[in-house]
């Protein structure tokens, strides 16, 4: 037998197996989760349908249909809630929002057989968020004959895009020399929360995978060596999605640019932008998405940053949300905030800390600097998002972090 003969070739098996696992788990969330059970899903459903009909921004309304009014939250809710048209026969059933409207009841109300309520207009508190993603699922959803089918189709569109981005991350990070170890970080980053959200109709279903794909490709480029052209195009697409779908998308782009500076250095980035067609086209597309996002925000959302005087008070308010936010990043599911066993959160957290510690221990000086830069970027952006959310009257949502 020749040396190496009979040895399992991991070069294609491991990333394929990881990708297959992602596909099966996201498919299970798409088809197994009750209609409307995911957080804010009825709101995204209404928004996607209305945008696909050409209504990018609806009429202001004080009717907050699917969220109990709260004195601290009402001003912001009135800014973001809009009354929009929905196609005949596809209005979101009231049962989809039953648990949001009444948290004292049972989540069993979500599985009631609720047909469309016949309304031609509905309100959504996703009404002023950037509309640029919604036409993709919305146009396909309008071909359905009932709300449940339309929702499942919308989930499938979101899931397909999210899975595509997760597969980019898997194949970007895969390193034949180190084998399955090269995917340990991705395995922890793609938490149960990530997979569940990828199987829902929401902008988060593409935003989170886009962030993972972008960072994965940056890390692959940092290794050096030949890189397939499709990875560079995938990086540009991932960042455009990340920038376009959320009000704070441009902040993510700035954070990724900072990470790129730390990883590659200014000279290498400048050289790539001069020599690479992908870099030039990608940069134009990213800037266009960022400008469109900022213009939309200034026109409709009018977000303001907390003043320096407010920051100390907001930091005090943030403290009670830390443990809850960590759980939400790992695995808290749907409107009912279904939890995993406490031990699962502890083990997941220890695994993340252990992997970071191992990377800092075995990495070269340059690699340790890259890890440290990534940690600083995560902490700074996380702090920024936390302060922004608290300033609206809402608590910190680990899903957004």
XYZ file of C-alpha atoms in Angstrom:
401
model
C 0.000 0.000 0.000
C 1.361 3.405 -0.940
C 1.889 5.975 1.830
C -1.370 7.762 2.529
C -3.370 5.190 0.544
C -6.583 4.218 2.287
C -6.554 7.352 4.422
C -9.787 9.309 4.414
C -9.538 12.405 2.221
C -10.992 15.246 4.281
C -10.521 17.834 1.540
C -14.102 17.736 0.396
C -15.909 15.649 2.991
C -15.762 17.931 6.024
C -17.036 21.220 4.527
C -19.670 19.255 2.621
C -20.827 17.536 5.818
C -20.938 20.833 7.710
C -22.872 22.434 4.856
C -25.323 19.529 4.752
C -25.900 19.934 8.477
C -26.663 23.625 8.016
C -29.094 22.848 5.188
C -30.990 20.199 7.149
C -31.279 22.307 10.309
C -32.437 25.445 8.499
C -34.946 23.371 6.497
C -36.295 21.969 9.770
C -36.872 25.506 11.084
C -38.523 26.606 7.831
C -41.060 23.792 7.747
C -41.327 22.845 11.414
C -41.799 26.205 13.124
C -45.483 27.245 13.458
C -46.498 30.113 11.150
C -45.648 33.470 12.681
C -43.907 31.876 15.675
C -40.551 33.537 15.017
C -39.881 36.906 16.625
C -41.368 39.787 14.584
C -42.167 37.418 11.715
C -45.737 38.686 11.129
C -44.328 42.217 10.855
C -41.753 41.191 8.250
C -44.446 39.223 6.413
C -46.672 42.278 6.036
C -43.705 44.476 5.129
C -42.468 42.091 2.420
C -45.887 41.881 0.784
C -46.451 45.636 0.831
C -43.005 46.459 -0.583
C -43.543 43.904 -3.358
C -46.734 45.836 -4.236
C -44.727 49.033 -4.617
C -45.479 50.555 -1.202
C -42.008 51.175 0.155
C -43.302 53.393 2.930
C -46.851 53.304 4.280
C -49.048 55.870 5.985
C -48.247 56.889 9.579
C -50.580 55.376 12.152
C -50.953 55.310 15.918
C -52.412 51.803 15.741
C -49.694 49.474 17.040
C -51.417 46.216 16.234
C -48.944 43.650 17.418
C -47.151 45.052 20.411
C -48.610 46.112 23.755
C -48.121 49.864 24.080
C -45.650 50.921 26.731
C -45.046 54.532 27.814
C -41.276 54.263 27.201
C -41.643 52.528 23.845
C -44.663 54.291 22.374
C -42.798 57.290 20.861
C -40.413 55.040 18.927
C -43.173 52.603 17.949
C -45.192 55.444 16.481
C -42.233 56.438 14.347
C -41.646 52.952 12.941
C -45.250 51.677 12.635
C -46.955 52.195 9.270
C -50.238 51.198 7.714
C -49.615 49.358 4.438
C -51.629 47.482 1.787
C -51.584 43.694 1.529
C -52.720 41.513 -1.388
C -56.274 40.115 -1.286
C -56.459 36.881 0.686
C -52.922 37.160 2.104
C -53.421 39.353 5.181
C -51.595 38.004 8.232
C -53.973 36.078 10.538
C -54.417 37.483 14.034
C -53.361 34.111 15.494
C -49.801 34.729 14.307
C -49.462 37.559 16.818
C -51.494 36.112 19.672
C -48.585 35.607 22.034
C -47.077 39.031 21.360
C -50.403 40.665 22.173
C -50.881 38.595 25.340
C -47.770 37.177 27.021
C -49.949 35.854 29.856
C -51.548 33.302 27.553
C -50.253 30.065 26.109
C -47.982 29.776 23.105
C -50.347 27.062 21.869
C -52.389 29.836 20.272
C -49.713 30.042 17.586
C -50.732 26.696 16.107
C -54.394 27.541 15.685
C -55.698 27.338 12.154
C -56.094 31.016 11.336
C -56.898 32.087 7.795
C -56.466 35.554 6.333
C -58.646 38.098 8.098
C -59.819 39.733 4.861
C -58.092 43.042 5.541
C -56.724 45.094 2.649
C -54.418 47.081 4.946
C -52.442 46.080 8.034
C -50.004 47.831 10.331
C -46.410 46.762 10.818
C -43.765 48.081 13.168
C -41.174 47.225 10.528
C -42.770 49.950 8.456
C -39.870 52.380 8.096
C -36.906 50.024 8.139
C -34.824 49.845 4.929
C -36.942 48.151 2.239
C -34.150 46.949 -0.030
C -34.316 43.247 0.871
C -38.071 42.760 1.040
C -38.846 42.582 -2.726
C -36.892 39.315 -2.995
C -39.247 37.226 -0.818
C -42.275 39.479 -1.332
C -42.621 39.030 -5.079
C -42.496 35.239 -4.771
C -44.885 35.234 -1.788
C -47.606 37.009 -3.780
C -47.961 33.931 -5.984
C -49.323 31.955 -3.009
C -53.038 31.363 -2.425
C -53.066 31.610 1.372
C -51.038 33.245 4.154
C -49.386 30.062 5.445
C -48.062 29.111 2.004
C -46.914 32.679 1.413
C -45.049 32.694 4.724
C -43.353 29.351 4.029
C -42.281 30.601 0.603
C -40.864 33.754 2.192
C -38.988 31.661 4.745
C -37.607 29.482 1.962
C -36.290 32.510 0.032
C -34.630 33.909 3.154
C -33.291 30.465 4.053
C -31.819 29.904 0.595
C -29.923 33.207 0.705
C -28.821 32.685 4.305
C -27.659 29.150 3.597
C -25.738 30.302 0.550
C -23.845 32.751 2.740
C -23.194 30.125 5.428
C -21.814 27.752 2.791
C -19.519 30.540 1.578
C -18.241 30.850 5.152
C -17.669 27.101 5.443
C -15.716 26.742 2.202
C -13.793 29.974 2.802
C -12.539 28.825 6.206
C -11.837 25.231 5.255
C -8.092 24.520 5.228
C -6.969 21.155 3.949
C -3.697 21.316 5.891
C -5.341 21.678 9.305
C -8.469 19.669 8.522
C -11.663 19.875 10.603
C -9.945 22.131 13.160
C -10.211 24.978 10.651
C -14.016 24.923 11.018
C -14.211 24.883 14.823
C -14.705 28.636 15.008
C -17.487 28.565 12.429
C -19.185 25.732 14.294
C -19.403 27.916 17.402
C -20.268 31.112 15.530
C -23.208 29.421 13.784
C -25.158 28.962 16.999
C -28.674 27.486 17.235
C -29.976 31.072 17.170
C -28.267 31.700 13.814
C -29.777 28.584 12.255
C -33.253 29.280 13.603
C -33.214 32.871 12.357
C -31.968 31.766 8.930
C -35.173 29.724 8.672
C -37.499 32.664 9.342
C -38.878 35.464 7.219
C -36.816 38.394 8.491
C -33.955 40.642 7.505
C -31.904 39.054 10.298
C -32.118 35.778 8.373
C -29.765 37.204 5.744
C -27.989 39.862 7.827
C -26.376 37.461 10.313
C -25.160 34.936 7.683
C -23.848 37.855 5.607
C -21.752 39.036 8.538
C -20.387 35.531 9.088
C -19.570 35.115 5.401
C -17.816 38.484 5.209
C -15.608 37.795 8.235
C -14.877 34.243 7.040
C -13.643 35.460 3.642
C -11.537 38.211 5.282
C -9.895 35.566 7.466
C -9.286 33.372 4.418
C -7.654 36.252 2.537
C -5.479 36.926 5.587
C -3.919 33.459 5.260
C -2.355 34.448 1.954
C -1.831 32.138 -0.993
C -3.995 31.751 -4.104
C -7.664 32.612 -3.676
C -10.492 31.638 -5.977
C -12.158 34.621 -7.636
C -15.630 33.662 -6.463
C -14.593 34.227 -2.842
C -13.795 37.876 -3.554
C -17.146 38.365 -5.262
C -18.854 36.617 -2.349
C -17.193 39.043 0.065
C -18.531 42.026 -1.873
C -22.051 40.569 -2.021
C -22.035 39.715 1.702
C -20.988 43.240 2.714
C -23.579 44.834 0.403
C -26.306 42.707 2.020
C -25.015 43.537 5.485
C -25.002 47.269 4.735
C -28.365 47.392 2.961
C -30.750 45.461 5.199
C -30.366 47.221 8.557
C -30.521 50.887 9.615
C -27.079 50.558 11.188
C -25.636 48.652 8.237
C -23.044 51.356 7.468
C -21.685 50.890 11.001
C -21.016 47.234 10.180
C -19.163 48.290 7.027
C -16.952 50.653 9.034
C -16.210 47.867 11.533
C -15.263 45.463 8.720
C -13.062 48.131 7.152
C -11.314 48.568 10.496
C -10.847 44.814 10.743
C -9.407 44.802 7.217
C -6.937 47.522 8.159
C -5.825 45.513 11.176
C -5.519 42.294 9.189
C -3.975 43.521 5.933
C -2.604 46.980 6.667
C -3.353 50.189 4.723
C -0.796 49.557 1.975
C -2.141 46.119 1.071
C -5.738 47.333 1.048
C -4.858 50.294 -1.159
C -2.938 48.029 -3.542
C -5.871 45.598 -3.775
C -8.307 48.428 -4.588
C -6.036 49.569 -7.433
C -5.309 46.158 -8.927
C -8.540 44.213 -8.396
C -11.670 44.735 -10.473
C -13.670 42.906 -7.815
C -12.413 45.315 -5.148
C -13.347 48.380 -7.211
C -16.789 47.112 -8.186
C -17.440 45.882 -4.648
C -16.402 49.182 -3.115
C -18.756 51.116 -5.402
C -21.633 48.750 -4.589
C -20.960 48.961 -0.830
C -20.800 52.768 -0.916
C -24.034 52.893 -2.930
C -25.798 50.626 -0.421
C -24.495 52.713 2.481
C -25.598 56.000 0.906
C -29.062 54.587 0.144
C -29.343 53.333 3.710
C -28.309 56.664 5.228
C -30.689 58.627 2.994
C -33.548 56.312 3.918
C -32.736 56.682 7.601
C -32.646 60.474 7.408
C -35.969 60.542 5.549
C -38.001 58.140 7.655
C -36.309 56.765 10.780
C -34.523 59.866 12.079
C -32.282 57.822 14.365
C -30.181 59.845 16.760
C -27.179 58.768 18.749
C -27.299 59.102 22.535
C -25.411 62.109 23.872
C -22.286 61.688 25.962
C -24.257 62.725 29.033
C -26.691 59.865 28.437
C -24.038 57.172 27.995
C -23.296 56.524 31.719
C -26.991 56.062 32.477
C -27.449 53.774 29.466
C -24.471 51.662 30.558
C -26.113 51.181 33.958
C -29.330 50.155 32.201
C -27.381 47.710 30.014
C -25.921 45.711 32.902
C -29.047 43.586 33.619
C -29.294 42.601 29.955
C -25.811 41.062 29.656
C -26.618 37.471 30.609
C -29.922 37.538 28.739
C -28.238 38.874 25.596
C -25.585 36.152 25.724
C -28.312 33.502 25.901
C -30.109 35.101 22.954
C -26.932 34.998 20.876
C -26.593 31.271 21.569
C -30.163 30.014 21.521
C -33.457 31.673 22.495
C -36.257 30.935 20.073
C -39.350 32.684 18.782
C -42.088 34.827 20.284
C -42.261 32.516 23.298
C -38.548 33.016 24.123
C -38.028 29.251 24.363
C -34.761 28.458 26.140
C -32.195 25.686 25.890
C -30.979 23.876 29.041
C -28.809 26.138 31.223
C -25.881 23.745 30.877
C -25.915 24.237 27.095
C -25.283 27.986 27.446
C -22.455 27.404 29.908
C -20.769 24.816 27.688
C -21.155 26.962 24.570
C -19.648 29.979 26.317
C -16.746 27.950 27.688
C -16.076 26.523 24.233
C -15.923 30.026 22.722
C -13.590 31.311 25.435
C -11.442 28.186 25.158
C -11.130 28.498 21.387
C -10.115 32.168 21.618
C -7.563 31.342 24.320
C -6.133 28.520 22.205
C -5.877 30.803 19.170
C -4.000 33.419 21.187
C -1.704 30.724 22.558
C -0.715 28.934 19.348
C -0.995 31.767 16.828
C 1.887 33.820 15.488
C 2.368 37.405 16.629
C 0.524 38.651 13.548
C -2.323 36.187 14.042
C -2.696 37.191 17.690
C -2.965 40.828 16.621
C -5.703 39.848 14.164
C -7.666 38.019 16.856
C -7.280 40.950 19.231
C -8.452 43.366 16.519
C -11.515 41.208 15.862
C -12.373 41.107 19.571
C -12.058 44.896 19.848
C -14.279 45.365 16.787
C -16.942 43.054 18.210
C -16.911 44.799 21.594
C -17.050 48.317 20.125
C -19.826 47.558 17.651
C -21.720 45.602 20.304
C -21.491 48.521 22.721
C -22.645 50.939 20.031
C -25.651 48.777 19.133
C -26.547 48.266 22.786
C -26.563 52.010 23.499
C -28.564 52.660 20.342
C -31.237 50.112 21.288
C -31.523 51.348 24.860
C -32.008 54.926 23.632
C -35.202 53.832 21.820
C -36.821 52.587 25.066
C -36.326 48.917 24.185
C -33.999 46.558 25.997
C -30.922 45.031 24.416
C -31.641 42.181 22.018
C -28.871 39.614 21.753
C -30.084 38.734 18.270
C -29.080 42.204 17.069
C -25.670 41.869 18.715
